[in-house]
Short mmCIF file of C-alpha atoms in Angstrom, two decimals:
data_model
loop_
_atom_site.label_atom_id
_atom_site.label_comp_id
_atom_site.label_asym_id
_atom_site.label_seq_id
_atom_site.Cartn_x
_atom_site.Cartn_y
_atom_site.Cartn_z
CA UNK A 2 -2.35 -12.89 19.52
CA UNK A 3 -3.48 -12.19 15.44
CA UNK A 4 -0.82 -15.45 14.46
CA UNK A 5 -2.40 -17.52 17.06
CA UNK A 6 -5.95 -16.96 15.87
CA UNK A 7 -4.97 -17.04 12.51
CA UNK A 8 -3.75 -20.78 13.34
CA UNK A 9 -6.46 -21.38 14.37
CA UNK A 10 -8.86 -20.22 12.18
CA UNK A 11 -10.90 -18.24 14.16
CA UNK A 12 -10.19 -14.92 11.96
CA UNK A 13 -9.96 -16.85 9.25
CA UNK A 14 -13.88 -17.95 9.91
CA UNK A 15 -15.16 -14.38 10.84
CA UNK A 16 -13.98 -12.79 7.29
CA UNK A 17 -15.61 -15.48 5.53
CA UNK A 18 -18.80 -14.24 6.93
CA UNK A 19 -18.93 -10.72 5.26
CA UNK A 20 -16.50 -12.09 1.98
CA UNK A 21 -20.12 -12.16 0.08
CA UNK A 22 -20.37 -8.39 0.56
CA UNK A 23 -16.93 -6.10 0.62
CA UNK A 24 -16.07 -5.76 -3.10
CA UNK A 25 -12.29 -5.76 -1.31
CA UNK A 26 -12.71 -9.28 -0.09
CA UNK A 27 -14.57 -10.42 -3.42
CA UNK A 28 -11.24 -9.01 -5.24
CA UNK A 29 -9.17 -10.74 -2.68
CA UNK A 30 -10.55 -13.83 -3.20
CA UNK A 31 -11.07 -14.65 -6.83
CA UNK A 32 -7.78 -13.07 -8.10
CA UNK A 33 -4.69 -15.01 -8.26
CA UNK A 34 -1.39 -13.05 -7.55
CA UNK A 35 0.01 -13.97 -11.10
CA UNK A 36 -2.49 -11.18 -12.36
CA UNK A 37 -0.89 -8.66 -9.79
CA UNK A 38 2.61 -9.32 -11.82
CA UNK A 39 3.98 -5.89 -12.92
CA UNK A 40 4.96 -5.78 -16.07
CA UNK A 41 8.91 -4.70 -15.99
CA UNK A 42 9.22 -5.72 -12.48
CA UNK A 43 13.04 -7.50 -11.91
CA UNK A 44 14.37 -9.15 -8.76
CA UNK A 45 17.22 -8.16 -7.41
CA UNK A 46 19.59 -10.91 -6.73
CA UNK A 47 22.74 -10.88 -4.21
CA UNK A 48 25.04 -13.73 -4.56
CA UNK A 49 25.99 -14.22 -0.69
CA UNK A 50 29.63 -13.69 -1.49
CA UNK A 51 29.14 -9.65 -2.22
CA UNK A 52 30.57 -6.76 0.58
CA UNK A 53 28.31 -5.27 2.13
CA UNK A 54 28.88 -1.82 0.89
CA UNK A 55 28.43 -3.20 -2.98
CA UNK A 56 24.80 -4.68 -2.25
CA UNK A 57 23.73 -1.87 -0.54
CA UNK A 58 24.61 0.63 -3.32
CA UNK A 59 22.87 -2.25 -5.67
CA UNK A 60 19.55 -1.51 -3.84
CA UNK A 61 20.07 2.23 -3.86
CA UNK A 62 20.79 2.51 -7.40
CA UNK A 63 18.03 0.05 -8.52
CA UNK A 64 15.71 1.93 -6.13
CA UNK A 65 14.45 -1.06 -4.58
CA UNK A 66 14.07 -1.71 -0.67
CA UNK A 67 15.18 -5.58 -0.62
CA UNK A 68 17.26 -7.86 -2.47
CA UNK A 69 17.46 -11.93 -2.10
CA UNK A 70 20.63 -13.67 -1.44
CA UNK A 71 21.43 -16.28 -3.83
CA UNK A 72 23.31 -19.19 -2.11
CA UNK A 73 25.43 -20.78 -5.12
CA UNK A 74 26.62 -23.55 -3.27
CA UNK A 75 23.09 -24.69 -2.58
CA UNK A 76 22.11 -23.64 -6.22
CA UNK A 77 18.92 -21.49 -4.62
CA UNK A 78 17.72 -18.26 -2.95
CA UNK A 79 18.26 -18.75 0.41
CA UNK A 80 17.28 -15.25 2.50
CA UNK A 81 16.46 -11.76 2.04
CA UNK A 82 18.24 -8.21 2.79
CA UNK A 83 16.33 -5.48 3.08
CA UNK A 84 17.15 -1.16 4.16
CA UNK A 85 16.29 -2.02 7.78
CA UNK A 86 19.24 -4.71 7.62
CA UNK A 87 21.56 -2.18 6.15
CA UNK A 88 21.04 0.57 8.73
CA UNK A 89 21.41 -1.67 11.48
CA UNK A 90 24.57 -2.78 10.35
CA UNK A 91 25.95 0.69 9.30
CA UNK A 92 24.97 1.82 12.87
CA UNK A 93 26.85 -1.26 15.03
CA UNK A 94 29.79 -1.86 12.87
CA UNK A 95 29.80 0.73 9.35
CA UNK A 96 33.94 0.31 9.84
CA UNK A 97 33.11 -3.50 8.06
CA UNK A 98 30.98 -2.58 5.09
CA UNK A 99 33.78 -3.20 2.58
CA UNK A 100 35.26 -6.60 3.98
CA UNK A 101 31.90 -8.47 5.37
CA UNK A 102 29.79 -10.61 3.25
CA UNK A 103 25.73 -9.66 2.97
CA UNK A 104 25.32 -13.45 3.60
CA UNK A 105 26.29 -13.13 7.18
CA UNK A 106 24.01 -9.85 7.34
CA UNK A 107 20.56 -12.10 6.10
CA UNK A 108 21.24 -15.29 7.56
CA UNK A 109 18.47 -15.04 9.71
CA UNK A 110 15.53 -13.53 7.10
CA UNK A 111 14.11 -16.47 6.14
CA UNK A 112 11.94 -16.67 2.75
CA UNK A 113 8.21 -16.41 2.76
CA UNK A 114 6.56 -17.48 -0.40
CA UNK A 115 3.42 -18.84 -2.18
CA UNK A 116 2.32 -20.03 -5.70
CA UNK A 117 1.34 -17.47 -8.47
CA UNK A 118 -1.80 -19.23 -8.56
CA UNK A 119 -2.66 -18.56 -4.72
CA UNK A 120 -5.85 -16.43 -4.39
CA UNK A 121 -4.52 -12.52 -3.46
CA UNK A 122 -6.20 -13.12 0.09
CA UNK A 123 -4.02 -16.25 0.94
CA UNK A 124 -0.89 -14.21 -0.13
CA UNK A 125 -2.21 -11.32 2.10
CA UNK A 126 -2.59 -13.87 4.84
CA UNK A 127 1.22 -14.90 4.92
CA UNK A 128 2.13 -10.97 4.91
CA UNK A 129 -0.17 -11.13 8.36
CA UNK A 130 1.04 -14.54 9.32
CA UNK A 131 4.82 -13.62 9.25
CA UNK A 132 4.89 -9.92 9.56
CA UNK A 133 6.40 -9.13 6.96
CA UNK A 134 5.80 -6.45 3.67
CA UNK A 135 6.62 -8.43 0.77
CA UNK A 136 6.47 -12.32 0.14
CA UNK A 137 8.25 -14.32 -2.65
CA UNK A 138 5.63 -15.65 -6.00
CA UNK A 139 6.93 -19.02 -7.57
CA UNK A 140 5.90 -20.43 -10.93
CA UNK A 141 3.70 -23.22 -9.66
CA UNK A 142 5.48 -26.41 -11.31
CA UNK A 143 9.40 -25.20 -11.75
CA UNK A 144 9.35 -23.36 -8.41
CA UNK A 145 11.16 -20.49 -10.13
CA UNK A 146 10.89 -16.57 -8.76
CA UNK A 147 8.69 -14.32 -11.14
CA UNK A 148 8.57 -11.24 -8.27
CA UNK A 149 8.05 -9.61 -5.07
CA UNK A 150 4.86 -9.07 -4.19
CA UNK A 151 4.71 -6.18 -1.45
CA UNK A 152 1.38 -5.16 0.58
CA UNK A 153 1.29 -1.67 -1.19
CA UNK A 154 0.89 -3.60 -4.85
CA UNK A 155 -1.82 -5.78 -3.20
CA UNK A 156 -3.52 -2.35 -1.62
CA UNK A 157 -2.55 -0.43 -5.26
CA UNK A 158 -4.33 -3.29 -7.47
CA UNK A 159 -7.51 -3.72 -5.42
CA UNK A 160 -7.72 0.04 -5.08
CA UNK A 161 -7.16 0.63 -8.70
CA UNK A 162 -10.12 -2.24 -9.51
CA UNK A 163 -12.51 -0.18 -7.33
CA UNK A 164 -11.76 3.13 -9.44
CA UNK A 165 -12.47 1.16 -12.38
CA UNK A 166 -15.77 -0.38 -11.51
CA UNK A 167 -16.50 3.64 -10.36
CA UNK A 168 -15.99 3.90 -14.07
CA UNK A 169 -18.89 1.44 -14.85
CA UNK A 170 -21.17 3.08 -12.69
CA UNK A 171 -20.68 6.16 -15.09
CA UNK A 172 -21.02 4.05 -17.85
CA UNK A 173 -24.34 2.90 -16.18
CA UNK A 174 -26.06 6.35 -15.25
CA UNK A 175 -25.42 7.77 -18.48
CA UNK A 176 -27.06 4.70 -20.22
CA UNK A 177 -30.04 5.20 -18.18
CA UNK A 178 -30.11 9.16 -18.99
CA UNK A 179 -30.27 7.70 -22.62
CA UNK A 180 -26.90 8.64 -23.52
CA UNK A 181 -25.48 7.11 -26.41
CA UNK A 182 -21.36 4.56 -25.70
CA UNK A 183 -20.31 6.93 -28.16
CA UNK A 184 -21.15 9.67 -26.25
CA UNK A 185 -20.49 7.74 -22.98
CA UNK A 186 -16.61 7.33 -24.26
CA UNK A 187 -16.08 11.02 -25.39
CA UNK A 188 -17.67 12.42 -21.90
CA UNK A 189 -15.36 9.75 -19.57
CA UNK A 190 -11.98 10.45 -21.59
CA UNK A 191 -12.74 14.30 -21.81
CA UNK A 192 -13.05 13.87 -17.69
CA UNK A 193 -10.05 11.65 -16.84
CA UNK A 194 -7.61 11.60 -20.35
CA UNK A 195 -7.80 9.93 -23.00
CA UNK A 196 -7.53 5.97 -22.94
CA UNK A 197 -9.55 5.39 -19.94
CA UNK A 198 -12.69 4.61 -21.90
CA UNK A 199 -12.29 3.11 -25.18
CA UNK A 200 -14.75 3.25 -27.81
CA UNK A 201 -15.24 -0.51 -27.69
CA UNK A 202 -15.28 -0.98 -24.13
CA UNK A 203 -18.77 2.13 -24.07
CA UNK A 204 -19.97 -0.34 -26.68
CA UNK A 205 -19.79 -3.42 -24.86
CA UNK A 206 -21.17 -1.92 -21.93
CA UNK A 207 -23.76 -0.45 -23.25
CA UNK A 208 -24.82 -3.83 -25.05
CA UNK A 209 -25.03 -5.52 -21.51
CA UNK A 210 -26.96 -2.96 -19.99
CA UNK A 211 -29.18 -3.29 -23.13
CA UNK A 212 -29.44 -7.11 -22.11
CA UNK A 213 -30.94 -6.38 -18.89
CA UNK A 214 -27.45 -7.38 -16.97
CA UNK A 215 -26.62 -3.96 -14.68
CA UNK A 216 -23.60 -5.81 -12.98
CA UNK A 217 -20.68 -4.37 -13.23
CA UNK A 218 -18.20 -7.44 -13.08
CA UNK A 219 -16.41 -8.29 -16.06
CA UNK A 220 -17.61 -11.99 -16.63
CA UNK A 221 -21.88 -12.19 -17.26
CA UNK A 222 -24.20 -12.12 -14.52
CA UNK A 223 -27.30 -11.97 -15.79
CA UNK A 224 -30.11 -10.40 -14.47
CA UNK A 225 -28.24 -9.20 -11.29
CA UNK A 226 -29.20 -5.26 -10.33
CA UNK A 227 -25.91 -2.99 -10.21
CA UNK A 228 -24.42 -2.30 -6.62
CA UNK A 229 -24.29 1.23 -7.57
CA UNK A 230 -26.24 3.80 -5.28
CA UNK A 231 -28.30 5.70 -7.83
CA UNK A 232 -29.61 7.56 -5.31
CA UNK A 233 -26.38 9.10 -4.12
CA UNK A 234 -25.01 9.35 -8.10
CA UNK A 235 -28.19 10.85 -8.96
CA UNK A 236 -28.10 13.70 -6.03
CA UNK A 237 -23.86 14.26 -7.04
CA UNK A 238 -25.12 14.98 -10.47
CA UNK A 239 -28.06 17.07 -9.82
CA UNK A 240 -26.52 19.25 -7.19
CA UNK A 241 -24.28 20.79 -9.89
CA UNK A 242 -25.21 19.91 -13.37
CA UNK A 243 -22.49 21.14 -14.87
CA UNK A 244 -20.28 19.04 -12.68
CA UNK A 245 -17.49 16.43 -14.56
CA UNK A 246 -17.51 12.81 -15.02
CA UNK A 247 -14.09 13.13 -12.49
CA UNK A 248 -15.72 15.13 -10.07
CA UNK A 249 -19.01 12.66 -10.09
CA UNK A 250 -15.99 10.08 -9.49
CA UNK A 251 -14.28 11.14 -6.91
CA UNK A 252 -16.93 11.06 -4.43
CA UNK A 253 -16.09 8.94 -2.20
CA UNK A 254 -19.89 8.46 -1.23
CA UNK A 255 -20.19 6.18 -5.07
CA UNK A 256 -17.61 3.66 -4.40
CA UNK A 257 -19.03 0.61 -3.65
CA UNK A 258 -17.16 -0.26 -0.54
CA UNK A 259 -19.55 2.27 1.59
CA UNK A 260 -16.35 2.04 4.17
CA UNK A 261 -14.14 4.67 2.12
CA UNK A 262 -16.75 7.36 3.43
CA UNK A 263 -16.09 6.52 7.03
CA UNK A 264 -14.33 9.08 9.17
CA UNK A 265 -10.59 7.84 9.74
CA UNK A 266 -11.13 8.37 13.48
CA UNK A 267 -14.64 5.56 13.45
CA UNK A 268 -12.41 3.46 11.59
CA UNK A 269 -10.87 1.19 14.18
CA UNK A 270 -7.58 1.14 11.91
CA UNK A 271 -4.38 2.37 12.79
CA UNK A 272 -2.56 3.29 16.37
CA UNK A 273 -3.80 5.63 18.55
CA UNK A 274 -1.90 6.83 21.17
CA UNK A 275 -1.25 9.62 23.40
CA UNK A 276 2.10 9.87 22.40
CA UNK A 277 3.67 9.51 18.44
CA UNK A 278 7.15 9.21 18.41
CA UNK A 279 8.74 12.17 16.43
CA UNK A 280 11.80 14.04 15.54
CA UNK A 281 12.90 17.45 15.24
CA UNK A 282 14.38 18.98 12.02
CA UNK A 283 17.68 19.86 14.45
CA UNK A 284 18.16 16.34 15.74
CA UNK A 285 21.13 13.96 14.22
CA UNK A 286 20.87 11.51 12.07
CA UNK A 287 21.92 9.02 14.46
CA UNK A 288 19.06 9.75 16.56
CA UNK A 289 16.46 9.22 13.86
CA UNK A 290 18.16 5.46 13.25
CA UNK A 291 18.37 4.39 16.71
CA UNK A 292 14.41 5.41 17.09
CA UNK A 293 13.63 3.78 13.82
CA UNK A 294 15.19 0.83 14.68
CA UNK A 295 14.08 0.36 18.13
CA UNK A 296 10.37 1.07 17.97
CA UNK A 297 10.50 -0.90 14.89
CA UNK A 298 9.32 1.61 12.85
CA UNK A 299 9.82 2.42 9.17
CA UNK A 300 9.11 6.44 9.44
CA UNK A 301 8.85 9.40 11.76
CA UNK A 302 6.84 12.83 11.72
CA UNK A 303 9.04 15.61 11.95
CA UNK A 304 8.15 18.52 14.13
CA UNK A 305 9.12 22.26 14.36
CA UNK A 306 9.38 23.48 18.51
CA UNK A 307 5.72 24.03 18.37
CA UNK A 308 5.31 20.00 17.84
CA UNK A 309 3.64 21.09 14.47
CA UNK A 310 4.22 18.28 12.12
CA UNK A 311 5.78 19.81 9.11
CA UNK A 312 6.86 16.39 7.40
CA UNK A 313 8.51 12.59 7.74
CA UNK A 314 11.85 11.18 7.50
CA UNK A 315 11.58 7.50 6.32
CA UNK A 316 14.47 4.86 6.08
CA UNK A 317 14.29 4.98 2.69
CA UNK A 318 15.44 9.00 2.65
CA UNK A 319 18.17 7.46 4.72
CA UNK A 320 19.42 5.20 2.70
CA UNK A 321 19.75 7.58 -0.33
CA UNK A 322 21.18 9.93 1.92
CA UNK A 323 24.02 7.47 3.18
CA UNK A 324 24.80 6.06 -0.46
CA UNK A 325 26.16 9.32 -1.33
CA UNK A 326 29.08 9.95 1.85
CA UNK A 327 32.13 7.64 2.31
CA UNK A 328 31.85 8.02 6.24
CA UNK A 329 28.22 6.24 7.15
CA UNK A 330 28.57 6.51 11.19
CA UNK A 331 30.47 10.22 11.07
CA UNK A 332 27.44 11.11 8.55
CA UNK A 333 24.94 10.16 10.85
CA UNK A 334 26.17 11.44 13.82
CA UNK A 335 27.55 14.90 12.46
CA UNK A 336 24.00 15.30 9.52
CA UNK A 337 20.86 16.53 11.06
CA UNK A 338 17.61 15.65 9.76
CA UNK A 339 16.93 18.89 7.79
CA UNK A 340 19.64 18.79 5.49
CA UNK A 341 18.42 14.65 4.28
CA UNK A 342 14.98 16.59 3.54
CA UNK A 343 13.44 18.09 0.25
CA UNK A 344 14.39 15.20 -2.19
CA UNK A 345 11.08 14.47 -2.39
CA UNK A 346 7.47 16.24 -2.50
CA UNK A 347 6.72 17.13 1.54
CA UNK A 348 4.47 13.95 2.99
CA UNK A 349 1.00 14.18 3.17
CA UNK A 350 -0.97 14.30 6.79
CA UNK A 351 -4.40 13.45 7.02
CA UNK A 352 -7.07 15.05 9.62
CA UNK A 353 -9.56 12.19 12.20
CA UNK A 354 -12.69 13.67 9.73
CA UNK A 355 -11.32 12.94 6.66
CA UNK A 356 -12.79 9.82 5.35
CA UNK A 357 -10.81 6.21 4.92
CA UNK A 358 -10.81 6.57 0.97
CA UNK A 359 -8.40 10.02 1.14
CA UNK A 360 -6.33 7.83 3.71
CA UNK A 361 -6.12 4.76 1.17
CA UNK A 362 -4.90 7.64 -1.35
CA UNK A 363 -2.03 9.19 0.07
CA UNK A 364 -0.53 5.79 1.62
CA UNK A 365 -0.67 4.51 -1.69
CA UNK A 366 0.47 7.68 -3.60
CA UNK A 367 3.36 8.65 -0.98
CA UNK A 368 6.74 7.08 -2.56
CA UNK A 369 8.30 5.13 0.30
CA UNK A 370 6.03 5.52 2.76
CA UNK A 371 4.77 2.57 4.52
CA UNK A 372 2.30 4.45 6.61
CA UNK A 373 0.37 8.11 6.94
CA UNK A 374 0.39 10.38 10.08
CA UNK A 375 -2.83 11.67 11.29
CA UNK A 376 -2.83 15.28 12.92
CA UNK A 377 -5.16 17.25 14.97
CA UNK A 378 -6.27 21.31 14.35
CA UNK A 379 -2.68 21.90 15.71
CA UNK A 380 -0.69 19.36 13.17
CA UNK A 381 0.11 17.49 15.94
CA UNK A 382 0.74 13.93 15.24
CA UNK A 383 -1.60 11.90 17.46
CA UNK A 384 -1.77 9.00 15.46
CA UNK A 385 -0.73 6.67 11.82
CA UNK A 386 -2.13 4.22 9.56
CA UNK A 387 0.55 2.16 8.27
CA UNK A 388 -0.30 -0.54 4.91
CA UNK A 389 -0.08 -3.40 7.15
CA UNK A 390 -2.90 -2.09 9.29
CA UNK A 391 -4.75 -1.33 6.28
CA UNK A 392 -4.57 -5.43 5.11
CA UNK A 393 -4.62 -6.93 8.52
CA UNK A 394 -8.12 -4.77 8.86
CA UNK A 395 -9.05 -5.82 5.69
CA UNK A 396 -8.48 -9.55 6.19
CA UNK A 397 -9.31 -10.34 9.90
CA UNK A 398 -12.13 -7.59 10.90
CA UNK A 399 -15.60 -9.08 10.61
CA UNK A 400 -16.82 -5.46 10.15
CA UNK A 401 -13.89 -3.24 8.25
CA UNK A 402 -13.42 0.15 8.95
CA UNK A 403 -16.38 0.47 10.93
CA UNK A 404 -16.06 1.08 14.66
CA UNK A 405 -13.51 3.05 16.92
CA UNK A 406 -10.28 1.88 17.89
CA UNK A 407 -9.56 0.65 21.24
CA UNK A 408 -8.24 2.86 23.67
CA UNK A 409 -4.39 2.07 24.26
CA UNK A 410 -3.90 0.29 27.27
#
């Protein structure tokens, strides 16, 4: 239903309408995805030739969740391998891993790209478009790879824009208590460490201010009034005097997508069902794979007898897990799902009160995690917000975050 509207436009049409006034669309729309670049980031290529059992370790070691298959014979990247390819394989036919190619394994992942200087929203688009979680950027006139662009970067970057611009509210307020950008830059650091305010940057802020321009963009916009709700800063502020620069910016209330205060259950995001597939910390790894891989799913809560969620098992901890035994199918059938847990800090499980912003925190934050589990009073799971829901909201809804989901039908 979402690719054939998308074809047609009509989604496309209905986020134009509120582009003007999200800050998350305005990012969306202006930045190109050569900005979102990291800045060590390396592709990992698999010539088509390589066992199965060698490009898997490849990923594991270079902890990354996909490689692309380079075809030599056509002289190009022809397809992509990812974990869920791996487990599927070492599930039906593990016995193979060391004679069968990882060309025969991707044949049918085809390649999804665009141009490094496509707007962020087109890119986010084709993740929507294709289903998929990360998309190919070319050099616009050679064609060549630079990286892999995956929702949680897009999610990361916009999110990490909005923090900033919280920043230049504070640099705001304290030009209108009369504080000095020396003063400014001393109070910020002290608050979040030092280099997050730079003695030049107070200065230049200041100076704009001065000018009469209370945007907070980067390029000039004169005589625009700041988005920021003084109101709201000045009540934060006054409540406690005393209270930090990082306290002032963690309230959610002073971002300037209003959305990140909105209750997680009034969101409309996410799935809500009566029933969240789950595992138990006695149940074989085999299990776990077979309900991964069926429901399509890239984690699962895990529950004590109670059905108290106590943490998640993702393919990822799978993957590390199966890297390390000589036996894949034996390991999975014979390991349960406690003893492939504690490699990592315990996941994070958000309440239906807690507001969209502390959601948007631990998906992003959570280290291969595709998605966060919401629990009720009891920890049970009774629903999750995974980062493709978070985009596909983002993109498509005419009004984001801001009305209940839909009961399941």
């Amino acid at each position: 239903m979402a690719n054939s509207l998308l074809k047609e436009g009509k989604y496309a049409n209905r986020a134009a309408s509120d582009s003007q006034s999200d800050p998350y669309r305005q990012y969306m729309r202006v930045v190109d995805c050569y900005e979102l670049s990291p800045p060590a980031g390396n592709v990992i290529a698999l010539d088509k030739c390589i066992k199965v059992d060698r490009a898997f370790a490849a990923l594991c070691e270079q902890n990354v969740r996909a490689g692309l298959i380079w075809d030599a014979s056509l002289g190009k990247m022809t397809s992509i391998v990812t974990l869920t390819d791996f487990l599927a394989y070492l599930r039906d036919d593990a016995s193979k891993c060391s004679s069968t190619e990882i060309g025969e394994l991707a044949s049918c992942n085809g390649l999804v790209s665009v141009s490094a200087d496509a707007k962020v929203f087109e890119a986010c688009e084709e993740f929507c478009l294709h289903r998929v979680h990360r998309i190919i950027v070319r050099e616009p006139q050679s064609g060549d790879i630079l990286y892999l662009l995956t929702i949680k970067r897009v999610l990361q970057a916009i999110h990490k824009q909005m923090d900033k611009r919280v920043i230049r509210g504070i640099y705001l307020y304290e030009f209108k208590l009369g504080t000095t950008a020396k003063e400014a830059d001393e109070k910020i650091n002290a608050a979040f460490g030092q280099g997050c305010s730079t003695i030049r940057t107070a200065y230049r802020w200041n100076q704009k201010f001065r000018n009469g321009d209370e945007s907070l963009e980067e390029h000039e916009c004169r005589g625009r009034h700041s988005d920021v709700d003084e109101d709201k800063l000045r009540d934060v502020v006054e409540e406690d005097p005393h209270k930090g620069t990082r306290e002032i910016a963690k309230n959610r209330s002073l971002h300037f997508a209003q959305w990140l205060s909105t209750p997680i259950r009034n969101s409309g995001v996410g799935t809500w069902e009566t029933k969240i597939h789950t595992v138990s910390q006695d149940d074989c790894l085999s299990d776990v794979v077979e309900k991964l891989l069926g429901h399509k799913l890239s984690s699962l809560p895990v529950v004590d007898s109670n059905g108290h969620a106590t943490d998640v098992i993702t393919k990822a901890d799978l993957a590390m897990a199966l890297m390390e035994v000589n036996g894949p199918q034996t390991f999975l059938s014979d390991t349960t799902v406690a003893k492939v847990l504690g490699r990592r800090p315990p996941a994070v499980f958000i309440r239906p009160s807690d507001p969209v912003g502390k959601l948007l925190d631990a998906i992003l934050e959570a280290l291969h995690m595709r998605c966060v589990f919401i629990v009720d009073e009891h920890r049970k799971p009774i629903a999750c917000v995974s980062q493709s829901d978070v985009i596909s909201h983002l993109i498509y809804d005419d009004a984001p975050f801001q009305k209940p989901p839909k009961s399941p039908s």
